[in-house]
Amino acid sequence: MKPEDRSVVRRSAPPASKTTPLVTPLFPSVVYCAEDADALDDVYEGRASGYSYAREGHPNASLLADKISWMEGVEGGIITASGMAALSAVFLALLDKGDHIVAGNQLYGRCLRLLTKDLPRLGFDASLVDAADVSAVEAALRPETKLLLVEVVANPTLRLADIKGLAKLARQRGLIFVVDNTFTTPRSFRPFDLGADVVVHSVTKLLAGHSDVTLGYVAAKDEARNTALYDAVTTWGLNASPFDCWLAERGLNTFDLRFQRAQENAKALADHLRGLPGVLRVLYPGEDDHPDRALARDLLQGNYSHMVSFELDADRAGVNAFVRAAGNIAFAPTLGDVGTTISHPASSSHRALSAEERAALGISEGFIRVSVGVEEIDLLKRELTAAVAAASAAKA
Ligand SMILES: *Cc1c(COP(=O)(O)O)cnc(C)c1O
């Protein structure tokens, strides 16, 4: 370019390089420039691959979606701004006014709110049932039921959904079977292999793994449904930022290592907690004392993931003492971070429920959920031993 044609405002092409970056480049651009109108036509009509406007897709979202889709064994997954955005896309894309939803009664709290408060306002009705009980799900079906939504492992009680039974029911009754695979991740469970039609993730949690992005993922086995999901994400503006996708894709590089270590730690901690005075019960899927151990063993095949819940013999004062004595483990109402976090459902995720409603789910004041991270196991055992002892001392 001639010097008189230059301007600091005009972007220059990157310098020529025979070498390429090792690391995934970040593409913050909102728009993509085309050679001419015909070239733009080609992209819009799918005759050529390319991007036009970031709400409709960008390379960082494509790269991240592609990795998760590969893990799930599906094609055409879509990245959204959060797990809730992915769930919203499912309802907005796949339902029509008047359609009825049947969903697990222990879903993620915001999802329960969406189903019971917001969707009815828009003309979709939902019934909530125990997802471990196929006959309860069947009894909740209506002629207008179109969609069945469950999580594989429920928060915070770690109950299992009867995925095989539900998949069969969904097939018989022509329902769209949607599985939220956040807690299990594709390394513990692959819903498409057992008959799910749509899989949803909060990528915010284990997949991204560092508590520095909110992101979601949704994919359908059926191509027409994937197109509908893509259109909903693009039209309702549920898309994700390139930087978040870039961070999450970077996080995935270590996913297998993080998951394996966190899972080993969780199993060891469950065994350790069970032996501590002041711990009334421990919940870890697949263990002999877990209410859904048979389902857990059949579905998860030994990969029981990284969540451990347990019940302290404690009131609020005991819980406060526990949390303060576990001071080096973050007390934070999230999960899936690389480091261990503890949460207290009665004052966070399940605070909107009455004490009776919580009791019906088995969530007492002393109920603690641990999202186990990748720290040294001896450190975690020491910290939790001290915290449980502090809770017991507060009771005495
Ligand atoms: C966190 C979570 C969600 C919501 O995801 P966000 O990324 O927070 O919007 C949905 N389902 C499950 C099981 C979750 O844990």
Tab-separated table of C-alpha atoms and ligand atoms in Angstrom:
chain	number	residue	atom	x	y	z
A	1	MET	CA	0.000	0.000	0.000
A	2	LYS	CA	1.291	3.483	-0.892
A	3	PRO	CA	2.090	5.667	2.141
A	4	GLU	CA	-0.518	8.290	1.088
A	5	ASP	CA	-3.224	5.569	1.090
A	6	ARG	CA	-2.512	4.526	4.669
A	7	SER	CA	-4.381	5.620	7.794
A	8	VAL	CA	-4.057	4.623	11.439
A	9	VAL	CA	-7.791	3.938	11.319
A	10	ARG	CA	-7.485	1.247	8.650
A	11	ARG	CA	-6.615	-2.265	9.798
A	12	SER	CA	-3.643	-3.978	8.235
A	13	ALA	CA	-3.513	-7.648	7.369
A	14	PRO	CA	-1.382	-9.663	9.806
A	15	PRO	CA	2.263	-9.942	8.744
A	16	ALA	CA	3.030	-12.883	6.494
A	17	SER	CA	4.354	-15.828	8.478
A	18	LYS	CA	5.543	-19.214	7.361
A	19	THR	CA	4.927	-20.395	10.930
A	20	THR	CA	1.582	-20.652	12.708
A	21	PRO	CA	0.678	-20.009	16.350
A	22	LEU	CA	0.645	-23.065	18.600
A	23	VAL	CA	-2.196	-21.608	20.640
A	24	THR	CA	-5.742	-21.081	19.343
A	25	PRO	CA	-5.996	-17.449	18.206
A	26	LEU	CA	-8.671	-15.246	19.764
A	27	PHE	CA	-11.099	-13.722	17.223
A	28	PRO	CA	-12.855	-10.829	18.933
A	29	SER	CA	-14.175	-9.449	15.640
A	30	VAL	CA	-17.926	-8.848	15.548
A	31	VAL	CA	-18.006	-8.716	11.755
A	32	TYR	CA	-16.267	-10.509	8.945
A	33	CYS	CA	-15.483	-8.812	5.646
A	34	ALA	CA	-16.316	-10.400	2.312
A	35	GLU	CA	-14.666	-9.849	-1.046
A	36	ASP	CA	-17.937	-8.807	-2.666
A	37	ALA	CA	-21.695	-9.344	-2.426
A	38	ASP	CA	-21.508	-12.699	-4.237
A	39	ALA	CA	-18.980	-13.963	-1.693
A	40	LEU	CA	-21.300	-12.901	1.129
A	41	ASP	CA	-24.174	-14.706	-0.614
A	42	ASP	CA	-22.056	-17.845	-0.758
A	43	VAL	CA	-21.487	-17.729	3.002
A	44	TYR	CA	-25.135	-17.020	3.845
A	45	GLU	CA	-26.356	-19.765	1.524
A	46	GLY	CA	-23.845	-22.286	2.882
A	47	ARG	CA	-21.994	-22.698	-0.422
A	48	ALA	CA	-18.817	-21.477	1.231
A	49	SER	CA	-17.784	-21.713	4.851
A	50	GLY	CA	-17.228	-18.488	6.716
A	51	TYR	CA	-18.564	-16.073	9.263
A	52	SER	CA	-20.472	-12.843	8.853
A	53	TYR	CA	-21.585	-11.516	12.244
A	54	ALA	CA	-20.492	-12.807	15.654
A	55	ARG	CA	-24.020	-13.332	17.011
A	56	GLU	CA	-24.436	-15.856	14.198
A	57	GLY	CA	-21.147	-17.598	14.963
A	58	HIS	CA	-17.436	-17.024	15.294
A	59	PRO	CA	-14.331	-19.225	15.141
A	60	ASN	CA	-13.816	-19.459	18.921
A	61	ALA	CA	-17.372	-20.735	19.456
A	62	SER	CA	-16.993	-23.209	16.578
A	63	LEU	CA	-13.719	-24.585	17.939
A	64	LEU	CA	-15.157	-25.048	21.424
A	65	ALA	CA	-18.433	-26.559	20.185
A	66	ASP	CA	-16.512	-28.955	18.008
A	67	LYS	CA	-14.458	-30.312	20.913
A	68	ILE	CA	-17.483	-30.830	23.165
A	69	SER	CA	-19.445	-32.402	20.301
A	70	TRP	CA	-16.595	-34.817	19.721
A	71	MET	CA	-16.637	-35.747	23.421
A	72	GLU	CA	-20.424	-36.274	23.275
A	73	GLY	CA	-20.273	-38.220	20.027
A	74	VAL	CA	-22.522	-35.876	18.033
A	75	GLU	CA	-22.227	-33.285	15.281
A	76	GLY	CA	-23.346	-29.701	15.117
A	77	GLY	CA	-23.374	-28.597	18.772
A	78	ILE	CA	-23.839	-24.909	19.584
A	79	ILE	CA	-22.192	-22.734	22.242
A	80	THR	CA	-24.382	-20.352	24.235
A	81	ALA	CA	-23.717	-17.585	26.747
A	82	SER	CA	-24.589	-19.796	29.737
A	83	GLY	CA	-26.121	-23.122	30.658
A	84	MET	CA	-29.432	-21.326	31.169
A	85	ALA	CA	-29.138	-19.874	27.665
A	86	ALA	CA	-28.694	-23.414	26.328
A	87	LEU	CA	-31.815	-24.582	28.185
A	88	SER	CA	-33.728	-21.501	26.990
A	89	ALA	CA	-32.706	-22.311	23.422
A	90	VAL	CA	-34.167	-25.804	23.805
A	91	PHE	CA	-37.578	-24.485	24.859
A	92	LEU	CA	-37.622	-21.599	22.393
A	93	ALA	CA	-36.533	-23.729	19.471
A	94	LEU	CA	-38.364	-26.999	19.982
A	95	LEU	CA	-41.727	-26.109	21.546
A	96	ASP	CA	-44.899	-24.503	20.287
A	97	LYS	CA	-47.459	-22.655	22.346
A	98	GLY	CA	-49.529	-25.083	24.396
A	99	ASP	CA	-46.889	-27.805	24.527
A	100	HIS	CA	-46.388	-29.497	27.876
A	101	ILE	CA	-43.033	-30.375	29.480
A	102	VAL	CA	-42.312	-33.107	32.000
A	103	ALA	CA	-39.104	-32.512	33.956
A	104	GLY	CA	-37.182	-33.841	36.935
A	105	ASN	CA	-38.174	-32.247	40.238
A	106	GLN	CA	-34.544	-31.835	41.344
A	107	LEU	CA	-33.256	-29.827	38.390
A	108	TYR	CA	-30.934	-26.852	38.690
A	109	GLY	CA	-32.772	-24.127	40.649
A	110	ARG	CA	-32.985	-21.516	37.892
A	111	CYS	CA	-34.237	-24.158	35.501
A	112	LEU	CA	-37.029	-25.044	37.933
A	113	ARG	CA	-37.933	-21.374	38.070
A	114	LEU	CA	-37.943	-21.134	34.283
A	115	LEU	CA	-40.254	-24.150	34.081
A	116	THR	CA	-42.659	-23.131	36.820
A	117	LYS	CA	-42.783	-19.313	36.613
A	118	ASP	CA	-41.585	-18.061	33.250
A	119	LEU	CA	-42.555	-20.671	30.659
A	120	PRO	CA	-46.206	-20.859	31.828
A	121	ARG	CA	-46.415	-17.108	31.171
A	122	LEU	CA	-45.464	-17.852	27.547
A	123	GLY	CA	-47.951	-20.701	27.161
A	124	PHE	CA	-45.844	-23.738	28.066
A	125	ASP	CA	-46.913	-25.789	31.054
A	126	ALA	CA	-44.543	-28.038	33.012
A	127	SER	CA	-44.990	-30.918	35.476
A	128	LEU	CA	-42.159	-31.871	37.825
A	129	VAL	CA	-41.619	-35.493	38.824
A	130	ASP	CA	-39.044	-37.867	40.341
A	131	ALA	CA	-36.781	-38.741	37.402
A	132	ALA	CA	-35.684	-41.990	39.067
A	133	ASP	CA	-39.288	-43.244	38.794
A	134	VAL	CA	-40.325	-43.996	35.195
A	135	SER	CA	-43.924	-44.770	36.174
A	136	ALA	CA	-44.225	-41.353	37.876
A	137	VAL	CA	-42.938	-39.750	34.694
A	138	GLU	CA	-45.393	-41.772	32.611
A	139	ALA	CA	-48.267	-40.781	34.885
A	140	ALA	CA	-47.425	-37.092	34.360
A	141	LEU	CA	-47.631	-37.340	30.551
A	142	ARG	CA	-50.512	-35.606	28.783
A	143	PRO	CA	-51.604	-35.761	25.161
A	144	GLU	CA	-49.844	-32.423	24.622
A	145	THR	CA	-46.573	-33.448	26.327
A	146	LYS	CA	-43.756	-32.824	23.880
A	147	LEU	CA	-40.536	-32.736	25.872
A	148	LEU	CA	-38.920	-34.620	28.746
A	149	LEU	CA	-36.007	-32.951	30.567
A	150	VAL	CA	-33.801	-34.548	33.219
A	151	GLU	CA	-30.348	-34.247	34.742
A	152	VAL	CA	-28.378	-37.491	35.002
A	153	VAL	CA	-27.271	-36.795	38.575
A	154	ALA	CA	-29.359	-34.343	40.575
A	155	ASN	CA	-28.044	-31.521	42.733
A	156	PRO	CA	-27.314	-31.746	45.659
A	157	THR	CA	-28.663	-35.174	46.625
A	158	LEU	CA	-26.847	-36.943	43.748
A	159	ARG	CA	-29.931	-39.021	42.880
A	160	LEU	CA	-29.837	-40.704	39.464
A	161	ALA	CA	-32.390	-40.434	36.671
A	162	ASP	CA	-33.468	-43.720	35.113
A	163	ILE	CA	-32.058	-42.709	31.739
A	164	LYS	CA	-32.619	-46.047	29.962
A	165	GLY	CA	-36.217	-46.335	31.138
A	166	LEU	CA	-36.934	-42.703	30.291
A	167	ALA	CA	-35.356	-43.017	26.841
A	168	LYS	CA	-37.599	-45.986	26.109
A	169	LEU	CA	-40.678	-44.127	27.329
A	170	ALA	CA	-39.738	-41.058	25.282
A	171	ARG	CA	-39.322	-43.200	22.176
A	172	GLN	CA	-42.675	-44.936	22.681
A	173	ARG	CA	-44.509	-41.665	23.263
A	174	GLY	CA	-42.704	-39.529	20.683
A	175	LEU	CA	-41.205	-37.131	23.218
A	176	ILE	CA	-38.056	-35.079	22.742
A	177	PHE	CA	-35.726	-36.457	25.426
A	178	VAL	CA	-33.416	-33.728	26.734
A	179	VAL	CA	-30.562	-34.555	29.128
A	180	ASP	CA	-28.587	-31.979	31.116
A	181	ASN	CA	-25.181	-33.664	31.353
A	182	THR	CA	-23.440	-30.951	33.412
A	183	PHE	CA	-22.717	-32.959	36.559
A	184	THR	CA	-21.596	-36.087	34.746
A	185	THR	CA	-19.738	-34.637	31.727
A	186	PRO	CA	-19.175	-36.792	28.630
A	187	ARG	CA	-16.319	-38.579	30.428
A	188	SER	CA	-18.728	-40.071	32.925
A	189	PHE	CA	-21.826	-40.421	30.770
A	190	ARG	CA	-22.765	-39.978	27.099
A	191	PRO	CA	-26.528	-39.423	26.854
A	192	PHE	CA	-26.741	-39.812	23.063
A	193	ASP	CA	-25.440	-43.378	23.351
A	194	LEU	CA	-28.475	-44.264	25.471
A	195	GLY	CA	-31.172	-42.540	23.469
A	196	ALA	CA	-31.158	-38.843	24.358
A	197	ASP	CA	-32.350	-36.531	21.571
A	198	VAL	CA	-30.787	-33.345	22.954
A	199	VAL	CA	-27.875	-32.797	25.345
A	200	VAL	CA	-27.313	-29.608	27.321
A	201	HIS	CA	-24.308	-28.481	29.361
A	202	SER	CA	-23.435	-25.665	31.650
A	203	VAL	CA	-19.890	-25.343	30.297
A	204	THR	CA	-19.375	-22.871	33.154
A	205	LYS	CA	-18.799	-25.803	35.467
A	206	LEU	CA	-16.399	-28.739	34.954
A	207	LEU	CA	-15.785	-28.391	31.237
A	208	ALA	CA	-14.363	-24.862	31.438
A	209	GLY	CA	-13.254	-25.663	34.959
A	210	HIS	CA	-11.749	-22.417	36.221
A	211	SER	CA	-14.768	-20.335	37.309
A	212	ASP	CA	-13.903	-17.511	34.943
A	213	VAL	CA	-16.561	-17.886	32.231
A	214	THR	CA	-20.267	-18.557	31.974
A	215	LEU	CA	-21.027	-20.668	28.914
A	216	GLY	CA	-23.442	-23.325	27.735
A	217	TYR	CA	-23.635	-25.988	25.064
A	218	VAL	CA	-26.565	-27.629	23.326
A	219	ALA	CA	-26.704	-30.282	20.623
A	220	ALA	CA	-29.401	-32.414	19.039
A	221	LYS	CA	-28.846	-35.740	17.347
A	222	ASP	CA	-31.221	-34.716	14.592
A	223	GLU	CA	-29.945	-32.163	12.088
A	224	ALA	CA	-33.250	-30.312	11.674
A	225	ARG	CA	-33.421	-29.826	15.445
A	226	ASN	CA	-29.840	-28.568	15.479
A	227	THR	CA	-30.756	-26.010	12.849
A	228	ALA	CA	-33.744	-24.914	14.939
A	229	LEU	CA	-31.492	-24.616	18.006
A	230	TYR	CA	-28.951	-22.599	16.039
A	231	ASP	CA	-31.685	-20.270	14.796
A	232	ALA	CA	-33.017	-19.780	18.335
A	233	VAL	CA	-29.552	-18.973	19.694
A	234	THR	CA	-28.896	-16.512	16.879
A	235	THR	CA	-32.327	-14.884	16.867
A	236	TRP	CA	-32.891	-14.570	20.620
A	237	GLY	CA	-29.281	-13.491	21.108
A	238	LEU	CA	-28.126	-16.351	23.325
A	239	ASN	CA	-24.641	-16.421	21.793
A	240	ALA	CA	-21.339	-16.449	23.682
A	241	SER	CA	-18.375	-14.089	23.589
A	242	PRO	CA	-15.195	-15.120	21.763
A	243	PHE	CA	-13.041	-14.506	24.837
A	244	ASP	CA	-15.145	-16.809	27.019
A	245	CYS	CA	-15.012	-19.514	24.348
A	246	TRP	CA	-11.268	-19.056	24.023
A	247	LEU	CA	-10.779	-19.478	27.777
A	248	ALA	CA	-13.041	-22.518	27.924
A	249	GLU	CA	-11.326	-24.217	25.005
A	250	ARG	CA	-8.015	-23.631	26.767
A	251	GLY	CA	-9.551	-25.122	29.920
A	252	LEU	CA	-10.576	-28.239	27.996
A	253	ASN	CA	-6.933	-29.032	27.248
A	254	THR	CA	-6.613	-30.265	30.812
A	255	PHE	CA	-10.146	-31.561	31.217
A	256	ASP	CA	-9.343	-35.266	31.242
A	257	LEU	CA	-6.600	-34.825	33.835
A	258	ARG	CA	-8.744	-32.584	36.017
A	259	PHE	CA	-11.726	-34.887	35.816
A	260	GLN	CA	-9.776	-38.028	36.610
A	261	ARG	CA	-8.058	-36.469	39.620
A	262	ALA	CA	-11.205	-34.786	40.950
A	263	GLN	CA	-13.117	-38.054	40.644
A	264	GLU	CA	-10.419	-40.006	42.508
A	265	ASN	CA	-10.372	-37.321	45.195
A	266	ALA	CA	-14.172	-37.397	45.502
A	267	LYS	CA	-14.238	-41.154	46.033
A	268	ALA	CA	-11.453	-40.940	48.636
A	269	LEU	CA	-13.189	-38.058	50.428
A	270	ALA	CA	-16.527	-39.886	50.486
A	271	ASP	CA	-14.822	-42.839	52.190
A	272	HIS	CA	-12.982	-40.536	54.582
A	273	LEU	CA	-16.067	-38.525	55.551
A	274	ARG	CA	-18.017	-41.695	56.257
A	275	GLY	CA	-15.602	-42.488	59.084
A	276	LEU	CA	-15.816	-39.106	60.824
A	277	PRO	CA	-17.900	-38.653	63.992
A	278	GLY	CA	-20.538	-35.969	63.407
A	279	VAL	CA	-21.218	-37.040	59.808
A	280	LEU	CA	-24.675	-38.637	59.626
A	281	ARG	CA	-24.563	-39.869	56.026
A	282	VAL	CA	-22.498	-39.502	52.893
A	283	LEU	CA	-23.863	-39.459	49.359
A	284	TYR	CA	-21.623	-40.564	46.512
A	285	PRO	CA	-23.150	-42.393	43.522
A	286	GLY	CA	-22.247	-46.042	43.181
A	287	GLU	CA	-21.339	-46.548	46.849
A	288	ASP	CA	-23.159	-49.274	48.766
A	289	ASP	CA	-25.167	-46.814	50.867
A	290	HIS	CA	-26.353	-44.667	47.938
A	291	PRO	CA	-30.112	-44.974	47.294
A	292	ASP	CA	-29.630	-45.264	43.498
A	293	ARG	CA	-26.442	-47.355	43.561
A	294	ALA	CA	-27.777	-49.883	41.031
A	295	LEU	CA	-28.738	-47.171	38.546
A	296	ALA	CA	-25.454	-45.350	39.179
A	297	ARG	CA	-23.393	-48.473	38.531
A	298	ASP	CA	-25.321	-49.325	35.392
A	299	LEU	CA	-25.227	-45.820	33.890
A	300	LEU	CA	-21.910	-44.399	35.065
A	301	GLN	CA	-19.774	-47.553	34.985
A	302	GLY	CA	-17.512	-46.511	37.831
A	303	ASN	CA	-17.225	-42.854	36.780
A	304	TYR	CA	-19.166	-41.269	39.613
A	305	SER	CA	-17.759	-37.787	38.997
A	306	HIS	CA	-16.544	-35.203	41.476
A	307	MET	CA	-19.500	-34.284	43.689
A	308	VAL	CA	-19.867	-35.555	47.252
A	309	SER	CA	-22.684	-34.545	49.552
A	310	PHE	CA	-23.017	-35.311	53.230
A	311	GLU	CA	-25.095	-34.481	56.222
A	312	LEU	CA	-23.602	-33.004	59.351
A	313	ASP	CA	-25.239	-33.542	62.682
A	314	ALA	CA	-25.452	-29.745	63.001
A	315	ASP	CA	-27.746	-26.745	63.147
A	316	ARG	CA	-26.916	-23.361	61.579
A	317	ALA	CA	-24.317	-22.583	64.263
A	318	GLY	CA	-22.619	-25.891	63.499
A	319	VAL	CA	-22.718	-25.207	59.750
A	320	ASN	CA	-21.168	-21.774	60.282
A	321	ALA	CA	-18.433	-23.336	62.438
A	322	PHE	CA	-17.830	-25.954	59.727
A	323	VAL	CA	-17.521	-23.360	56.978
A	324	ARG	CA	-15.218	-21.117	58.994
A	325	ALA	CA	-12.985	-24.017	60.045
A	326	ALA	CA	-12.759	-25.152	56.405
A	327	GLY	CA	-11.513	-21.645	55.679
A	328	ASN	CA	-9.035	-22.656	52.995
A	329	ILE	CA	-11.707	-24.453	51.009
A	330	ALA	CA	-13.797	-21.805	49.283
A	331	PHE	CA	-17.393	-21.519	50.480
A	332	ALA	CA	-18.996	-20.703	47.166
A	333	PRO	CA	-22.276	-21.734	45.555
A	334	THR	CA	-20.807	-23.087	42.327
A	335	LEU	CA	-19.240	-26.328	41.214
A	336	GLY	CA	-16.710	-27.728	38.828
A	337	ASP	CA	-13.879	-25.391	39.711
A	338	VAL	CA	-10.347	-26.749	39.561
A	339	GLY	CA	-10.232	-26.200	43.336
A	340	THR	CA	-12.595	-27.675	45.885
A	341	THR	CA	-15.631	-25.610	46.882
A	342	ILE	CA	-18.288	-26.282	49.472
A	343	SER	CA	-21.868	-25.138	49.400
A	344	HIS	CA	-24.752	-25.193	51.817
A	345	PRO	CA	-27.930	-25.830	49.796
A	346	ALA	CA	-30.323	-24.698	52.555
A	347	SER	CA	-28.925	-21.146	52.390
A	348	SER	CA	-28.053	-21.021	48.674
A	349	SER	CA	-29.354	-23.208	45.828
A	350	HIS	CA	-32.423	-24.381	47.768
A	351	ARG	CA	-33.151	-21.316	49.882
A	352	ALA	CA	-36.335	-20.561	47.937
A	353	LEU	CA	-37.895	-23.826	49.172
A	354	SER	CA	-39.628	-24.131	52.524
A	355	ALA	CA	-37.973	-26.264	55.223
A	356	GLU	CA	-40.656	-28.928	54.546
A	357	GLU	CA	-39.962	-28.934	50.807
A	358	ARG	CA	-36.250	-29.247	51.502
A	359	ALA	CA	-36.881	-32.063	53.969
A	360	ALA	CA	-38.879	-33.916	51.305
A	361	LEU	CA	-35.761	-33.839	49.116
A	362	GLY	CA	-33.571	-34.921	52.029
A	363	ILE	CA	-31.858	-31.541	52.416
A	364	SER	CA	-31.499	-30.647	56.086
A	365	GLU	CA	-29.801	-27.617	57.656
A	366	GLY	CA	-26.656	-29.752	58.082
A	367	PHE	CA	-26.562	-30.821	54.421
A	368	ILE	CA	-23.237	-29.923	52.755
A	369	ARG	CA	-22.256	-30.365	49.117
A	370	VAL	CA	-18.615	-30.589	48.098
A	371	SER	CA	-17.462	-29.972	44.540
A	372	VAL	CA	-14.159	-31.769	44.779
A	373	GLY	CA	-11.159	-30.267	43.018
A	374	VAL	CA	-7.711	-31.511	42.108
A	375	GLU	CA	-5.795	-30.594	45.283
A	376	GLU	CA	-3.632	-33.062	47.195
A	377	ILE	CA	-6.035	-35.511	48.815
A	378	ASP	CA	-4.258	-35.417	52.189
A	379	LEU	CA	-4.787	-31.681	52.387
A	380	LEU	CA	-8.502	-32.051	51.637
A	381	LYS	CA	-8.890	-34.786	54.246
A	382	ARG	CA	-7.149	-32.680	56.898
A	383	GLU	CA	-9.244	-29.595	56.138
A	384	LEU	CA	-12.560	-31.452	56.159
A	385	THR	CA	-11.651	-33.394	59.311
A	386	ALA	CA	-10.990	-30.101	61.096
A	387	ALA	CA	-14.192	-28.563	59.749
A	388	VAL	CA	-16.369	-31.513	60.806
A	389	ALA	CA	-14.759	-31.444	64.266
A	390	ALA	CA	-15.542	-27.720	64.547
A	391	ALA	CA	-19.199	-28.419	63.688
A	392	SER	CA	-19.353	-31.116	66.372
A	393	ALA	CA	-17.732	-28.794	68.927
A	394	ALA	CA	-20.313	-26.092	68.161
A	395	LYS	CA	-23.079	-28.558	68.967
A	396	ALA	CA	-21.583	-29.698	72.287
B	1	LIG	C1	-25.113	-24.385	36.635
B	1	LIG	C2	-26.066	-25.303	35.990
B	1	LIG	C3	-26.948	-24.858	34.993
B	1	LIG	C4	-26.982	-23.426	34.546
B	1	LIG	O1	-25.775	-23.066	33.937
B	1	LIG	P1	-25.222	-21.548	33.939
B	1	LIG	O2	-23.994	-21.667	33.116
B	1	LIG	O3	-24.987	-21.145	35.356
B	1	LIG	O4	-26.293	-20.726	33.302
B	1	LIG	C5	-27.803	-25.784	34.412
B	1	LIG	N1	-27.808	-27.068	34.807
B	1	LIG	C6	-26.979	-27.527	35.768
B	1	LIG	C7	-27.055	-28.958	36.151
B	1	LIG	C8	-26.084	-26.667	36.395
B	1	LIG	O5	-25.284	-27.119	37.366
